[in-house]
Structures are given as structure tokens and as C-alpha cells.
C-alpha atoms as one frame of an Amber mdcrd trajectory, in Angstrom:
protein
  32.575  35.707  35.493  33.504  32.197  34.580  31.630  29.298  35.950  33.282
  26.070  36.703  31.717  22.947  35.337  32.149  19.591  36.932  33.404  17.138
  34.299  31.039  14.299  33.551  32.163  10.989  34.994  33.909   8.734  32.528
  32.281   5.420  31.672  33.685   2.443  33.458  36.396   0.696  31.528  36.036
  -2.860  30.535  37.047  -5.124  33.361  36.574  -2.457  36.007  34.426  -3.376
  38.971  30.830  -2.222  38.744  29.663  -0.166  41.711  26.169  -0.168  43.199
  25.305   3.076  41.430  26.200   1.623  38.006  24.242  -1.606  38.373  20.614
  -1.598  37.183  18.004  -1.745  39.924  16.816  -5.271  40.654  13.023  -5.530
  41.056  11.856  -6.805  44.378   9.930 -10.094  44.670   6.743  -8.105  45.318
   7.166  -6.088  42.094   7.868  -9.299  40.132   4.729 -10.888  41.515   2.590
  -7.802  40.680   4.014  -7.712  37.137   3.297 -11.413  36.620  -0.294 -11.038
  37.846  -0.829  -7.994  35.605   0.551  -9.777  32.545  -1.605 -12.837  33.222
  -4.697 -10.670  33.658  -4.083  -8.659  30.442  -3.347 -11.797  28.431  -6.510
 -13.428  29.796  -8.605 -10.425  28.731  -7.077 -10.542  25.257  -7.803 -14.264
  24.937 -11.431 -13.748  25.993 -11.805 -10.841  23.531 -10.296 -12.908  20.693
 -12.685 -15.765  21.403 -15.665 -13.371  21.396 -14.621 -11.957  18.013 -13.380
 -15.082  16.239 -15.992 -17.611  17.350 -18.996 -15.970  15.630 -17.024 -15.677
  12.417 -15.934 -19.310  12.495 -19.461 -20.423  13.394 -20.917 -18.516  10.437
 -18.396 -20.045   8.026 -18.993 -23.541   9.458 -22.791 -23.107   9.242 -22.595
 -22.013   5.611 -21.447 -25.544   4.683 -24.303 -27.344   6.532 -27.791 -28.232
   5.387 -30.859 -26.752   7.046 -31.545 -29.857   9.165 -28.011 -29.920  10.611
 -28.137 -26.212  11.464 -30.947 -26.827  13.992 -30.173 -30.376  15.100 -26.418
 -29.867  15.769 -25.614 -26.150  15.539 -22.202 -26.407  17.262 -20.843 -29.517
  15.559 -18.740 -29.637  12.434 -20.610 -30.418   9.188 -20.675 -34.089   8.270
 -20.517 -33.189   4.608 -19.434 -29.929   3.005 -22.441 -28.636   1.087 -20.862
 -26.386  -1.514 -24.247 -26.144  -3.218 -25.220 -23.596  -0.546 -22.690 -21.168
  -1.984 -23.654 -21.863  -5.596 -27.333 -21.491  -4.759 -26.757 -18.164  -3.005
 -24.520 -16.947  -5.815 -26.875 -17.783  -8.686 -30.445 -18.261  -7.502 -30.345
 -15.485  -4.874 -28.570 -13.133  -7.331 -25.702 -12.531  -4.929 -23.379 -12.265
  -7.937 -25.270  -9.207  -9.230 -25.382  -7.655  -5.774 -21.672  -8.290  -5.307
 -20.830  -6.625  -8.630 -22.992  -3.587  -7.852 -21.337  -3.230  -4.439 -17.844
  -3.413  -5.927 -18.721  -0.714  -8.472 -20.305   1.584  -5.884 -17.694   1.145
  -3.151 -14.764   1.205  -5.582 -15.875   4.424  -7.251 -16.799   6.151  -4.018
 -13.601   5.077  -2.286 -11.420   6.488  -5.053 -13.379   9.732  -5.171 -13.362
  10.098  -1.396  -9.588   9.603  -1.098  -8.766  11.958  -3.993 -11.082  14.792
  -2.975 -10.500  14.305   0.772  -6.720  14.285   0.470  -6.710  17.445  -1.684
  -8.988  19.322   0.724  -7.045  18.093   3.775  -3.709  19.118   2.231  -4.925
  22.645   1.555  -6.413  23.014   5.036  -3.263  21.664   6.689  -0.594  23.507
   4.685  -2.030  26.868   3.639  -3.275  29.791   5.727  -6.062  31.798   4.128
  -9.190  33.592   5.363 -11.856  31.070   6.308  -9.447  28.157   6.758 -10.626
  27.267  10.236 -14.254  27.922   9.321 -14.123  25.414   6.440 -12.331  22.919
   8.642 -15.016  23.157  11.334 -17.689  22.773   8.688 -16.234  19.360   7.889
 -16.104  18.575  11.614 -19.763  19.563  11.879 -20.605  17.173   9.017 -19.322
  14.300  11.162 -21.810  15.113  13.942 -24.818  15.581  11.643 -27.166  12.561
  11.855 -27.675  11.033   8.436 -31.257  10.092   9.301 -32.234  13.798   9.400
 -30.992  14.236   5.824 -32.667  11.226   4.219 -35.870  12.975   3.118 -34.258
  16.139   1.635 -31.459  13.993   0.222 -34.012  11.825  -1.573 -35.621  14.871
  -3.237 -32.254  16.400  -4.163 -31.034  13.184  -5.790 -34.390  12.702  -7.503
 -34.372  16.273  -8.901 -30.874  15.719 -10.279 -32.017  12.582 -12.057 -29.629
  10.357 -10.080 -32.180   8.267  -8.217 -31.758   4.478  -8.649 -28.389   4.901
 -10.416 -24.952   3.582  -9.554 -23.200   6.932 -10.098 -25.806   8.724  -7.963
 -25.121   6.361  -5.075 -21.381   6.876  -5.582 -21.760  10.673  -5.213 -23.836
  10.263  -2.050 -21.258   7.904  -0.576 -18.480  10.376  -1.315 -20.368  13.222
   0.381 -21.159  10.968   3.323 -17.490   9.944   3.811 -15.740  13.257   3.151
 -16.053  14.850   6.652 -14.228  12.035   8.442 -11.667  11.717   5.621 -10.788
  15.409   5.710 -10.648  15.409   9.519  -8.322  12.387   9.607  -5.993  13.442
   6.759  -5.728  17.053   7.884  -4.182  15.916  11.148  -1.953  13.471   9.245
  -0.665  16.065   6.727   0.300  18.330   9.626   2.712  15.658  10.880   4.607
  15.471   7.552   7.858  17.502   7.264   7.498  20.819   5.451  11.161  20.865
   4.361  10.497  18.345   1.584   7.737  20.449   0.050   9.836  23.594   0.376
  12.731  21.890  -1.415  10.379  20.915  -4.227   9.177  24.509  -4.562  12.765
  25.742  -4.716  13.440  23.283  -7.560  10.529  24.748  -9.519   7.799  22.182
  -8.844   4.212  23.438  -8.955   1.736  22.963  -6.148  -0.097  20.142  -7.948
   3.116  18.311  -8.795   4.391  18.691  -5.224   1.125  17.304  -3.888   0.699
  14.319  -6.222   4.359  13.263  -6.591   5.816  14.118  -3.177   3.267  14.728
  -0.422   0.688  12.150  -1.427   3.181   9.193  -1.476   4.438  10.320   1.932
   0.863  10.186   3.216   0.345   6.572   2.101  -0.076   5.173   5.682  -2.779
   7.720   6.413  -4.503   7.100   3.081  -4.560   3.348   3.709  -5.928   3.801
   7.235  -8.752   6.119   6.273  -9.402   4.043   3.172  -9.953   0.935   5.297
 -12.360   2.792   7.587 -14.291   4.185   4.637 -14.315   0.783   2.954 -15.856
  -0.809   6.056 -18.496   1.864   6.368 -19.428   1.975   2.676 -19.422  -1.805
   2.213 -21.786  -2.295   5.154 -23.981   0.705   4.370 -27.658  -0.179   4.335
 -29.725   2.915   5.044 -28.585   5.065   2.116 -29.046   2.442  -0.616 -32.409
   1.422   0.807 -33.710   4.986   0.430 -31.908   6.023  -2.765 -31.666   2.732
  -4.636 -35.022   0.957  -4.991 -34.294  -0.611  -8.384 -34.038  -4.444  -7.887
 -31.366  -4.680 -10.581 -29.079  -2.201  -8.833 -29.255  -3.473  -5.269 -26.072
  -3.811  -3.211 -25.047  -6.688  -0.920 -26.718  -5.410   2.217 -30.021  -5.087
   0.367 -29.487  -8.487  -1.198 -29.006 -10.181   2.160 -32.210  -8.683   3.491
 -34.033  -9.672   0.331 -32.632 -13.222   0.629 -33.936 -13.493   4.197 -37.374
 -12.047   3.360 -37.987 -13.842   0.072 -37.655 -17.293   1.659 -40.827 -16.790
   3.667 -41.616 -19.851   5.778 -39.140 -22.066   3.900 -36.188 -20.472   5.618
 -33.163 -21.253   3.435 -30.802 -20.735   6.340 -27.844 -22.459   4.726 -28.063
 -20.205   1.669 -28.472 -17.165   3.887 -25.304 -18.023   5.879 -23.439 -18.619
   2.602 -24.457 -15.166   1.372 -23.485 -13.652   4.718 -19.993 -15.136   4.496
 -19.664 -13.893   0.904 -20.368 -10.362   2.061 -18.026 -10.721   5.049 -14.942
 -12.164   3.355 -13.869  -9.059   1.328 -13.921  -6.888   4.439 -11.936  -9.414
   6.462  -9.413  -9.905   3.662  -8.886  -6.156   3.209  -8.155  -5.672   6.909
  -5.768  -8.644   7.049  -3.802  -7.434   4.031  -3.539  -3.763   5.161  -3.356
  -4.322   8.917   0.211  -3.033   9.245  -0.526   0.116   7.198  -3.558   0.827
   9.362  -1.473   0.675  12.556   1.236   2.877  10.981  -1.332   5.468   9.915
  -2.947   5.621  13.356   0.350   5.950  15.239   2.200   8.271  12.799   1.031
  11.430  14.535   1.846  10.120  18.021   5.366   9.039  17.064   6.395  12.359
  15.597
């Protein structure tokens, strides 16, 4: 039995009169007023939030160029003279240069190791079905919910028995283990959004699994790698508890330990200008990294939702 289909109406020709059904709906004055009020309210909230975030940063930078007397006498005014000696004093006398170098070595090594190992584990969990796949995945999820404070004492003895206590490479390994659960969780969901046809075409052309991963799938996952790399960089750069427990050597302290040492060592003198200069030194790399990779972070977070 044939069914008759009503032909779709033809689009209106150019110059033809537009009927009421073709014209877009015009919002009523009440809807326009509600939309204007909502936009004004949302923009006002964003302005207030921006002021709350930016003002402390600007105040810390401004204070780092003042002397100690001006910090207390006129805390909200601009510095009369830029005291660059605060930065040089914090960099040399407070050993911030050594702390900065140690932090770069620890965070750089741990970030590379975390991204390499985390991406490989996430790719296998996302692309291959094997017995225990879900169990291993949920083990990583469970690692995210495990409080690090409960593991400090056994972790100290494990690192000490391995001969890695008070060493840079020992701290790198601990940072990698600390960051892997979130990295695997994030990248597993990201690898599942990538098209499988590209990998299948590479296998047909004779590419191995390792070559397909490193030359095809890993470049496609660049937005996700940048996003999780920024999050890990923020967490590892600002980490204080782990180095305090596992890194008691004064020559191998990181920036967070150095800032605390700078505040404590002053005693009653209170070198506040040098302390603010050291604080800004520790803050600038994190701020610069986010500004440079801001677009990649947004792309990585929205890639799964836009599929």
C-alpha cells in the first residue's frame, strides 16, 4: 500500500511577501526587560568575581615593591619608589633561586612522567577490552578519594627504605604516583571521545600499537593533555605537605618550603617586603602558564561535551 507524502513547502522566492508564519517571533517588551535585567545581573556578578580574584594579586605585586614602613603606613597606596632590592634580596639572601630551581626540576620531571604514564594507561583502559579493565579503572578512581594524609607515615617509611628520602628523584616519583589517578580518570574519558576510525586505518596500513598511540592518537589528544597538565602543574607547584614530610634537606627545599622558611627565619624583624617579593616569584609561573594555555584548557574541558 502506497502512502502519499505531502510535499514540503518551497522556500519563499526573493521579493515574495513574507507571511506571519515565515517571520521570526518578535520578543515582547516584558521578555526584553527580563533579558536585560538578567544580563545586567550576570555581568555584575562577573565583575564582582573578577575584582575579588584580581585585587589580591595586584595588591601582592604592588606590595612587593614597597618598603616595610610603607606596607603598614599606607597599605592601599601605590609605592612612592619601586624597591627592586626586595626582589634581589629575596632571590639571593633568602635562597629563593635555589628553591625555584629545585621546584622546576621536581615539577618538570613529575609532570612529564605523569603525562606519559597517565596517557598510556588511559589509552589502554579506553580502547581495549580485557578482563579486569573496569577493576583497574575503578582502582584509579579510588586513588582520587584516598586522603593523602593517611598515607604520609607509611609513605615516609617506604621512601626511606628505598633510599629515596631527601632526594629530587624520590620526590618526583611520589608526585607522579600522587597525580596519576586524576590524570588517568581525565584522559580515559577524553580518549573515548576520539574517533576510532583513524586508529583502525593506521592498523590497516600496518602501524603497530605503539606507533599508532604516539604518532596518531597522542597528537589528537593534545587539548586533553594540556588541560590535565595545567591542573597537575598547579597542584604540584603548590604542593607543601609531601615535600615537608619527604624532603627535609635544606639544600633540596622547594618554593613552598622556602616561603615558609622565609617567613619563620625573619623572627621579630619581619621582612615583609622580601616575603611579598618571594610570594610573587612563586605565583608568576603559575599565572603565566594559565594565561598561555587558557584556550587549550577550555578546548580540553569541552571536547567531550561537543562530540
